[in-house]
Amino acid sequence: MRHWNRVVAAATGLAAATAGAQAVYRCGNSYGSQPCEGGTAVAAPHVPSRAEGAQAASAAKVDAQRAQALEQARLVREKNAPKAIVMGPKQAASAKAKPTPPLRKPETFKATGPAPAKKP
């Protein structure tokens, strides 16, 4: 039985090396990415098929196109956005201050009914 575990561990290790992922091995009460004496392979990495790889590449291409379109739209928005006017210290000092408008008088309210009766 130990020999079979080593073969499984070696096969999953080879699959992990080819897929760029690592298998998970159980060694006693602990788990790790390295096989050990008498350890068992618990989880092997998923090796994608050609169809899955092509589908992932297609999805990545569509995502890249969408990201490029969004970036172009952002650049157009930034280009068309109103520009801020920044004055230097000399321009700010020589600029005339705008006069503040005069304060309005507070509104007066007129009574529309009789005044409340006072308590004796």
PDB file of C-alpha atoms in Angstrom:
ATOM      1  CA  MET A   1       0.000   0.000   0.000  1.00  0.00           C
ATOM      2  CA  ARG A   2       2.864   2.387   0.730  1.00  0.00           C
ATOM      3  CA  HIS A   3       4.249   1.887  -2.752  1.00  0.00           C
ATOM      4  CA  TRP A   4       0.894   2.901  -4.277  1.00  0.00           C
ATOM      5  CA  ASN A   5       0.847   6.119  -2.196  1.00  0.00           C
ATOM      6  CA  ARG A   6       4.274   7.031  -3.522  1.00  0.00           C
ATOM      7  CA  VAL A   7       3.152   6.443  -7.089  1.00  0.00           C
ATOM      8  CA  VAL A   8       0.066   8.607  -6.561  1.00  0.00           C
ATOM      9  CA  ALA A   9       2.182  11.270  -4.889  1.00  0.00           C
ATOM     10  CA  ALA A  10       4.703  11.221  -7.722  1.00  0.00           C
ATOM     11  CA  ALA A  11       1.969  11.415 -10.361  1.00  0.00           C
ATOM     12  CA  THR A  12       0.185  14.300  -8.645  1.00  0.00           C
ATOM     13  CA  GLY A  13       3.512  16.023  -8.079  1.00  0.00           C
ATOM     14  CA  LEU A  14       4.228  15.740 -11.812  1.00  0.00           C
ATOM     15  CA  ALA A  15       0.763  17.084 -12.643  1.00  0.00           C
ATOM     16  CA  ALA A  16       1.306  19.936 -10.194  1.00  0.00           C
ATOM     17  CA  ALA A  17       4.624  20.822 -11.772  1.00  0.00           C
ATOM     18  CA  THR A  18       3.092  20.895 -15.241  1.00  0.00           C
ATOM     19  CA  ALA A  19       0.040  22.893 -14.176  1.00  0.00           C
ATOM     20  CA  GLY A  20       1.944  25.366 -12.004  1.00  0.00           C
ATOM     21  CA  ALA A  21      -0.051  24.389  -8.902  1.00  0.00           C
ATOM     22  CA  GLN A  22       0.866  22.147  -5.982  1.00  0.00           C
ATOM     23  CA  ALA A  23      -0.771  19.043  -4.625  1.00  0.00           C
ATOM     24  CA  VAL A  24      -1.650  18.713  -0.949  1.00  0.00           C
ATOM     25  CA  TYR A  25      -0.252  15.751   0.986  1.00  0.00           C
ATOM     26  CA  ARG A  26      -1.280  14.365   4.371  1.00  0.00           C
ATOM     27  CA  CYS A  27       1.612  13.305   6.560  1.00  0.00           C
ATOM     28  CA  GLY A  28       0.282  11.975   9.847  1.00  0.00           C
ATOM     29  CA  ASN A  29      -1.817  14.736  11.398  1.00  0.00           C
ATOM     30  CA  SER A  30      -0.433  17.568   9.269  1.00  0.00           C
ATOM     31  CA  TYR A  31      -0.838  18.679   5.682  1.00  0.00           C
ATOM     32  CA  GLY A  32       1.824  20.034   3.379  1.00  0.00           C
ATOM     33  CA  SER A  33       2.935  20.556  -0.197  1.00  0.00           C
ATOM     34  CA  GLN A  34       5.828  18.062   0.047  1.00  0.00           C
ATOM     35  CA  PRO A  35       5.253  14.292  -0.010  1.00  0.00           C
ATOM     36  CA  CYS A  36       6.547  12.353   2.985  1.00  0.00           C
ATOM     37  CA  GLU A  37       7.193   8.737   3.918  1.00  0.00           C
ATOM     38  CA  GLY A  38       3.820   7.025   4.141  1.00  0.00           C
ATOM     39  CA  GLY A  39       1.961  10.241   3.199  1.00  0.00           C
ATOM     40  CA  THR A  40      -1.123  10.327   1.044  1.00  0.00           C
ATOM     41  CA  ALA A  41      -2.160  12.745  -1.662  1.00  0.00           C
ATOM     42  CA  VAL A  42      -5.277  14.525  -0.451  1.00  0.00           C
ATOM     43  CA  ALA A  43      -5.928  16.972  -3.276  1.00  0.00           C
ATOM     44  CA  ALA A  44      -4.407  17.092  -6.708  1.00  0.00           C
ATOM     45  CA  PRO A  45      -4.389  20.298  -8.717  1.00  0.00           C
ATOM     46  CA  HIS A  46      -6.867  20.634 -11.534  1.00  0.00           C
ATOM     47  CA  VAL A  47      -5.236  20.261 -14.926  1.00  0.00           C
ATOM     48  CA  PRO A  48      -7.366  22.164 -17.441  1.00  0.00           C
ATOM     49  CA  SER A  49      -8.226  20.588 -20.767  1.00  0.00           C
ATOM     50  CA  ARG A  50      -7.574  22.307 -24.084  1.00  0.00           C
ATOM     51  CA  ALA A  51     -11.210  23.408 -24.299  1.00  0.00           C
ATOM     52  CA  GLU A  52     -11.057  24.941 -20.813  1.00  0.00           C
ATOM     53  CA  GLY A  53      -7.777  26.634 -21.669  1.00  0.00           C
ATOM     54  CA  ALA A  54      -9.231  28.058 -24.876  1.00  0.00           C
ATOM     55  CA  GLN A  55     -12.326  29.248 -23.025  1.00  0.00           C
ATOM     56  CA  ALA A  56     -10.201  30.919 -20.348  1.00  0.00           C
ATOM     57  CA  ALA A  57      -8.046  32.582 -23.020  1.00  0.00           C
ATOM     58  CA  SER A  58     -11.167  33.829 -24.797  1.00  0.00           C
ATOM     59  CA  ALA A  59     -12.588  35.219 -21.560  1.00  0.00           C
ATOM     60  CA  ALA A  60      -9.268  36.910 -20.787  1.00  0.00           C
ATOM     61  CA  LYS A  61      -9.242  38.460 -24.277  1.00  0.00           C
ATOM     62  CA  VAL A  62     -12.787  39.808 -23.840  1.00  0.00           C
ATOM     63  CA  ASP A  63     -11.864  41.197 -20.405  1.00  0.00           C
ATOM     64  CA  ALA A  64      -8.808  42.907 -21.862  1.00  0.00           C
ATOM     65  CA  GLN A  65     -10.900  44.455 -24.648  1.00  0.00           C
ATOM     66  CA  ARG A  66     -13.462  45.737 -22.151  1.00  0.00           C
ATOM     67  CA  ALA A  67     -10.742  47.161 -19.923  1.00  0.00           C
ATOM     68  CA  GLN A  68      -9.181  48.913 -22.909  1.00  0.00           C
ATOM     69  CA  ALA A  69     -12.561  50.368 -23.931  1.00  0.00           C
ATOM     70  CA  LEU A  70     -13.180  51.620 -20.382  1.00  0.00           C
ATOM     71  CA  GLU A  71      -9.716  53.181 -20.267  1.00  0.00           C
ATOM     72  CA  GLN A  72     -10.328  54.957 -23.599  1.00  0.00           C
ATOM     73  CA  ALA A  73     -13.673  56.274 -22.324  1.00  0.00           C
ATOM     74  CA  ARG A  74     -11.989  57.529 -19.135  1.00  0.00           C
ATOM     75  CA  LEU A  75      -9.311  59.328 -21.141  1.00  0.00           C
ATOM     76  CA  VAL A  76     -11.964  61.009 -23.307  1.00  0.00           C
ATOM     77  CA  ARG A  77     -13.884  62.116 -20.194  1.00  0.00           C
ATOM     78  CA  GLU A  78     -10.722  63.544 -18.646  1.00  0.00           C
ATOM     79  CA  LYS A  79      -9.827  65.348 -21.860  1.00  0.00           C
ATOM     80  CA  ASN A  80     -13.297  66.913 -22.156  1.00  0.00           C
ATOM     81  CA  ALA A  81     -13.603  67.783 -18.451  1.00  0.00           C
ATOM     82  CA  PRO A  82     -13.456  71.484 -17.552  1.00  0.00           C
ATOM     83  CA  LYS A  83      -9.997  72.592 -16.552  1.00  0.00           C
ATOM     84  CA  ALA A  84      -9.321  74.262 -13.221  1.00  0.00           C
ATOM     85  CA  ILE A  85      -7.853  77.756 -13.319  1.00  0.00           C
ATOM     86  CA  VAL A  86      -4.792  77.962 -11.136  1.00  0.00           C
ATOM     87  CA  MET A  87      -3.291  81.367 -10.391  1.00  0.00           C
ATOM     88  CA  GLY A  88       0.212  81.971  -9.220  1.00  0.00           C
ATOM     89  CA  PRO A  89       0.942  84.085  -6.132  1.00  0.00           C
ATOM     90  CA  LYS A  90       1.554  87.256  -8.159  1.00  0.00           C
ATOM     91  CA  GLN A  91      -1.660  86.850 -10.137  1.00  0.00           C
ATOM     92  CA  ALA A  92      -3.615  86.204  -6.955  1.00  0.00           C
ATOM     93  CA  ALA A  93      -2.177  89.303  -5.298  1.00  0.00           C
ATOM     94  CA  SER A  94      -2.938  91.530  -8.284  1.00  0.00           C
ATOM     95  CA  ALA A  95      -6.441  90.160  -8.821  1.00  0.00           C
ATOM     96  CA  LYS A  96      -9.199  92.401  -7.573  1.00  0.00           C
ATOM     97  CA  ALA A  97     -11.488  90.940  -4.976  1.00  0.00           C
ATOM     98  CA  LYS A  98     -15.118  90.784  -5.928  1.00  0.00           C
ATOM     99  CA  PRO A  99     -17.308  92.982  -3.747  1.00  0.00           C
ATOM    100  CA  THR A 100     -19.599  91.092  -1.440  1.00  0.00           C
ATOM    101  CA  PRO A 101     -23.290  91.744  -1.976  1.00  0.00           C
ATOM    102  CA  PRO A 102     -25.025  93.776   0.750  1.00  0.00           C
ATOM    103  CA  LEU A 103     -26.849  91.873   3.434  1.00  0.00           C
ATOM    104  CA  ARG A 104     -30.580  91.687   3.086  1.00  0.00           C
ATOM    105  CA  LYS A 105     -32.811  92.993   5.812  1.00  0.00           C
ATOM    106  CA  PRO A 106     -34.541  90.270   7.770  1.00  0.00           C
ATOM    107  CA  GLU A 107     -38.076  89.617   6.730  1.00  0.00           C
ATOM    108  CA  THR A 108     -40.834  90.980   8.924  1.00  0.00           C
ATOM    109  CA  PHE A 109     -43.897  88.937   9.569  1.00  0.00           C
ATOM    110  CA  LYS A 110     -47.363  90.407   9.883  1.00  0.00           C
ATOM    111  CA  ALA A 111     -49.912  88.943  12.227  1.00  0.00           C
ATOM    112  CA  THR A 112     -52.919  87.539  10.433  1.00  0.00           C
ATOM    113  CA  GLY A 113     -55.075  86.901  13.476  1.00  0.00           C
ATOM    114  CA  PRO A 114     -55.751  88.274  16.928  1.00  0.00           C
ATOM    115  CA  ALA A 115     -52.945  88.195  19.469  1.00  0.00           C
ATOM    116  CA  PRO A 116     -53.134  85.445  22.047  1.00  0.00           C
ATOM    117  CA  ALA A 117     -54.813  86.424  25.287  1.00  0.00           C
ATOM    118  CA  LYS A 118     -52.566  86.900  28.279  1.00  0.00           C
ATOM    119  CA  LYS A 119     -53.202  84.830  31.388  1.00  0.00           C
ATOM    120  CA  PRO A 120     -54.136  86.830  34.538  1.00  0.00           C
TER     121      PRO A 120
END
